[in-house]
């Protein structure tokens, strides 16, 4: 399930946003939900979507996700402030998301 902002579309694609505006968030507890991630990251700027990646077969969180900001400056601010911080008892690993190559994931 991907949470999107009102007025935004589930059809948003990475190329619709500036390069460097998507943040990888790792180290999430398996019980952490998208709204908890959004609440912590929204202070850095306007978020288009938050997505926690789930295992295809079990539907269980894989412990990481992505926050799509509307601009790269907000993503960089989130990276600087949130990498190494605690969320629900876990230390976050935050980085700018890399482009996914075909065949990965």
Coordinates of N, CA and C in Angstrom, one line a residue:
X1 N 0.9 -1.2 0.0 CA 0.0 0.0 0.0 C 0.9 1.2 0.0
X2 N 0.6 2.2 -0.8 CA 1.3 3.4 -0.9 C 0.5 4.6 -0.5
X3 N 0.9 5.3 0.5 CA 0.2 6.5 0.9 C 0.5 7.7 0.1
X4 N -0.5 8.4 -0.4 CA -0.2 9.5 -1.2 C -1.0 10.7 -0.6
X5 N -0.5 11.9 -0.9 CA -1.0 13.1 -0.5 C -2.3 13.4 -1.2
X6 N -3.3 14.1 -0.5 CA -4.5 14.6 -1.3 C -4.0 15.4 -2.5
X7 N -4.7 15.2 -3.6 CA -4.4 15.9 -4.8 C -3.2 15.3 -5.6
X8 N -2.6 14.3 -5.0 CA -1.5 13.7 -5.8 C -2.1 12.4 -6.3
X9 N -1.4 11.7 -7.2 CA -1.9 10.6 -7.9 C -1.0 9.3 -7.5
X10 N -1.7 8.2 -7.4 CA -0.9 7.0 -7.2 C -0.1 6.7 -8.5
X11 N -0.3 7.3 -9.5 CA 0.4 7.1 -10.8 C 1.7 7.9 -10.9
X12 N 2.1 8.6 -9.8 CA 3.3 9.4 -9.8 C 4.4 8.4 -10.1
X13 N 5.3 8.9 -11.0 CA 6.5 8.0 -11.4 C 7.7 8.8 -11.0
X14 N 8.8 8.1 -10.7 CA 10.1 8.7 -10.3 C 10.5 9.8 -11.2
X15 N 10.3 9.6 -12.5 CA 10.7 10.7 -13.4 C 9.9 12.0 -13.4
X16 N 8.8 11.9 -12.6 CA 8.0 13.1 -12.4 C 8.6 14.0 -11.4
X17 N 9.6 13.6 -10.7 CA 10.2 14.4 -9.6 C 11.7 14.7 -9.9
X18 N 12.2 15.7 -9.3 CA 13.6 16.1 -9.5 C 14.5 14.9 -9.0
X19 N 15.6 14.7 -9.7 CA 16.6 13.7 -9.2 C 17.0 14.0 -7.8
X20 N 17.2 13.0 -7.0 CA 17.6 13.2 -5.6 C 16.5 13.6 -4.7
X21 N 15.2 13.5 -5.1 CA 14.1 13.9 -4.2 C 13.5 12.7 -3.5
X22 N 14.0 11.5 -3.7 CA 13.5 10.3 -3.1 C 14.5 9.8 -2.1
X23 N 14.0 9.5 -0.8 CA 14.8 9.1 0.2 C 14.6 7.6 0.6
X24 N 15.7 6.9 0.7 CA 15.6 5.5 1.2 C 15.6 5.6 2.7
X25 N 14.8 4.8 3.3 CA 14.7 4.7 4.8 C 14.8 3.3 5.2
X26 N 16.0 2.9 5.8 CA 16.2 1.5 6.2 C 16.3 1.4 7.7
X27 N 16.3 0.2 8.2 CA 16.4 -0.1 9.6 C 15.0 0.0 10.3
X28 N 13.9 0.0 9.5 CA 12.6 0.1 10.1 C 12.2 -1.2 10.8
X29 N 11.5 -1.0 11.9 CA 10.9 -2.2 12.6 C 9.9 -2.7 11.7
X30 N 9.7 -4.1 11.7 CA 8.7 -4.7 10.8 C 7.3 -4.3 11.1
X31 N 7.1 -3.7 12.3 CA 5.7 -3.2 12.6 C 5.5 -1.7 12.3
X32 N 6.5 -1.0 11.9 CA 6.4 0.4 11.6 C 5.5 0.6 10.4
X33 N 4.6 1.5 10.4 CA 3.6 1.8 9.4 C 4.0 3.1 8.6
X34 N 3.5 3.2 7.5 CA 3.8 4.4 6.6 C 3.4 5.7 7.3
X35 N 2.3 5.8 8.0 CA 1.9 7.0 8.7 C 2.9 7.5 9.7
X36 N 3.6 6.5 10.4 CA 4.6 6.8 11.4 C 5.8 7.4 10.7
X37 N 6.2 6.9 9.6 CA 7.3 7.4 8.8 C 7.0 8.8 8.3
X38 N 5.8 8.9 7.7 CA 5.4 10.3 7.2 C 5.5 11.3 8.3
X39 N 5.0 11.0 9.5 CA 4.9 11.9 10.6 C 6.3 12.4 11.0
X40 N 7.3 11.6 11.0 CA 8.7 11.9 11.3 C 9.3 12.7 10.2
X41 N 9.0 12.4 8.9 CA 9.7 13.0 7.8 C 9.0 14.2 7.2
X42 N 7.8 14.5 7.5 CA 7.1 15.6 6.9 C 7.6 17.0 7.4
X43 N 8.3 17.0 8.5 CA 8.8 18.3 8.9 C 9.9 18.9 8.0
X44 N 10.4 18.1 7.1 CA 11.4 18.5 6.2 C 10.9 19.1 4.9
X45 N 9.6 18.9 4.6 CA 9.1 19.4 3.4 C 7.9 18.7 2.9
X46 N 7.4 19.1 1.7 CA 6.2 18.4 1.2 C 6.5 17.0 0.6
X47 N 5.7 16.1 1.1 CA 5.9 14.7 0.8 C 4.8 14.3 -0.2
X48 N 5.2 13.7 -1.3 CA 4.2 13.1 -2.3 C 3.7 11.8 -1.8
X49 N 4.7 10.9 -1.4 CA 4.3 9.6 -1.0 C 5.3 8.9 0.0
X50 N 4.8 8.0 0.7 CA 5.6 7.2 1.6 C 5.2 5.7 1.3
X51 N 6.2 4.9 1.1 CA 6.0 3.5 0.8 C 6.9 2.6 1.6
X52 N 6.4 1.7 2.3 CA 7.2 0.7 3.0 C 7.1 -0.6 2.1
X53 N 8.2 -1.1 1.8 CA 8.3 -2.3 0.9 C 8.0 -3.6 1.7
X54 N 7.1 -4.4 1.1 CA 6.6 -5.6 1.7 C 7.1 -6.8 0.9
X55 N 7.3 -7.9 1.6 CA 7.6 -9.2 0.9 C 6.4 -9.6 0.0
X56 N 6.7 -10.0 -1.2 CA 5.6 -10.3 -2.1 C 4.8 -11.5 -1.7
X57 N 5.4 -12.4 -1.0 CA 4.7 -13.7 -0.7 C 4.0 -13.6 0.7
X58 N 4.7 -12.9 1.7 CA 4.1 -12.9 3.0 C 3.3 -11.6 3.3
X59 N 3.6 -10.5 2.6 CA 3.0 -9.2 2.8 C 3.6 -8.5 4.0
X60 N 4.6 -9.1 4.6 CA 5.3 -8.5 5.8 C 6.3 -7.5 5.3
X61 N 6.5 -6.5 6.1 CA 7.5 -5.4 5.9 C 8.8 -6.0 5.7
X62 N 9.6 -5.5 4.8 CA 11.0 -5.9 4.6 C 12.0 -5.0 5.4
X63 N 11.4 -4.1 6.2 CA 12.3 -3.2 7.0 C 12.9 -2.0 6.4
X64 N 12.4 -1.7 5.2 CA 12.8 -0.5 4.6 C 11.7 0.1 3.7
X65 N 11.9 1.4 3.3 CA 10.9 2.0 2.5 C 11.5 3.3 1.9
X66 N 10.6 4.1 1.3 CA 11.0 5.3 0.6 C 10.0 6.4 0.9
X67 N 10.6 7.6 1.0 CA 9.8 8.8 1.1 C 10.1 9.7 -0.1
X68 N 9.0 10.0 -0.9 CA 9.2 10.8 -2.1 C 8.8 12.3 -1.8
X69 N 9.8 13.1 -1.8 CA 9.6 14.5 -1.6 C 9.3 15.2 -2.9
X70 N 8.8 16.4 -2.8 CA 8.5 17.1 -4.1 C 9.8 17.8 -4.6
X71 N 10.8 18.0 -3.7 CA 12.0 18.6 -4.2 C 13.2 18.0 -3.5
X72 N 14.4 18.1 -4.2 CA 15.6 17.4 -3.7 C 16.1 18.1 -2.4
X73 N 15.9 19.4 -2.3 CA 16.4 20.1 -1.1 C 15.8 19.5 0.2
X74 N 14.5 19.3 0.2 CA 13.8 18.7 1.3 C 14.4 17.3 1.6
X75 N 14.6 16.5 0.6 CA 15.2 15.2 0.7 C 16.6 15.2 1.4
X76 N 17.4 16.2 1.0 CA 18.7 16.3 1.5 C 18.6 16.8 3.0
X77 N 17.7 17.6 3.3 CA 17.5 18.1 4.7 C 17.1 16.8 5.6
X78 N 16.2 16.0 5.1 CA 15.8 14.8 5.8 C 17.0 13.9 6.0
X79 N 17.8 13.7 5.0 CA 19.0 12.8 5.1 C 19.9 13.3 6.2
X80 N 20.2 14.6 6.2 CA 21.2 15.2 7.1 C 20.6 15.0 8.6
X81 N 19.4 15.2 8.8 CA 18.8 15.2 10.1 C 18.4 13.8 10.6
X82 N 18.0 12.9 9.7 CA 17.4 11.7 10.2 C 18.3 10.4 10.1
X83 N 19.4 10.5 9.3 CA 20.3 9.3 9.3 C 20.9 9.1 10.7
X84 N 20.7 7.9 11.2 CA 21.2 7.5 12.5 C 20.3 7.8 13.7
X85 N 19.1 8.5 13.4 CA 18.1 8.8 14.4 C 17.3 7.5 14.7
X86 N 16.6 7.6 15.9 CA 15.8 6.5 16.3 C 14.3 6.7 15.9
X87 N 13.7 5.6 15.4 CA 12.3 5.6 15.2 C 11.7 4.2 15.7
X88 N 10.9 4.3 16.7 CA 10.2 3.2 17.3 C 11.3 2.1 17.8
X89 N 12.4 2.6 18.4 CA 13.4 1.8 18.9 C 14.4 1.2 18.0
X90 N 14.4 1.7 16.7 CA 15.4 1.3 15.7 C 16.1 2.4 15.2
X91 N 17.4 2.2 14.9 CA 18.3 3.3 14.3 C 18.0 3.3 12.8
X92 N 17.7 4.4 12.3 CA 17.4 4.6 10.9 C 18.7 4.7 10.0
X93 N 18.6 4.2 8.9 CA 19.6 4.4 7.8 C 18.9 5.2 6.7
X94 N 19.3 6.4 6.5 CA 18.7 7.3 5.5 C 19.7 7.7 4.5
X95 N 19.3 7.6 3.2 CA 20.1 7.9 2.1 C 19.3 8.4 0.9
X96 N 19.8 9.1 0.0 CA 19.1 9.4 -1.2 C 19.0 8.1 -2.0
X97 N 17.7 7.8 -2.4 CA 17.5 6.6 -3.2 C 18.2 6.6 -4.5
X98 N 18.8 5.4 -4.8 CA 19.4 5.3 -6.1 C 18.4 4.9 -7.2
X99 N 18.7 5.2 -8.4 CA 17.9 4.7 -9.5 C 17.9 3.2 -9.5
X100 N 16.7 2.6 -9.7 CA 16.6 1.2 -9.8 C 16.9 0.7 -11.2
X101 N 17.8 -0.2 -11.4 CA 18.1 -0.7 -12.7 C 17.1 -1.9 -13.0
X102 N 16.9 -2.1 -14.3 CA 16.0 -3.2 -14.7 C 16.5 -4.5 -14.2
X103 N 15.6 -5.3 -13.7 CA 16.0 -6.6 -13.2 C 16.3 -6.7 -11.7
X104 N 16.4 -5.5 -11.1 CA 16.7 -5.4 -9.6 C 15.4 -5.4 -8.9
X105 N 15.3 -6.0 -7.7 CA 14.2 -6.0 -6.9 C 13.2 -6.9 -7.3

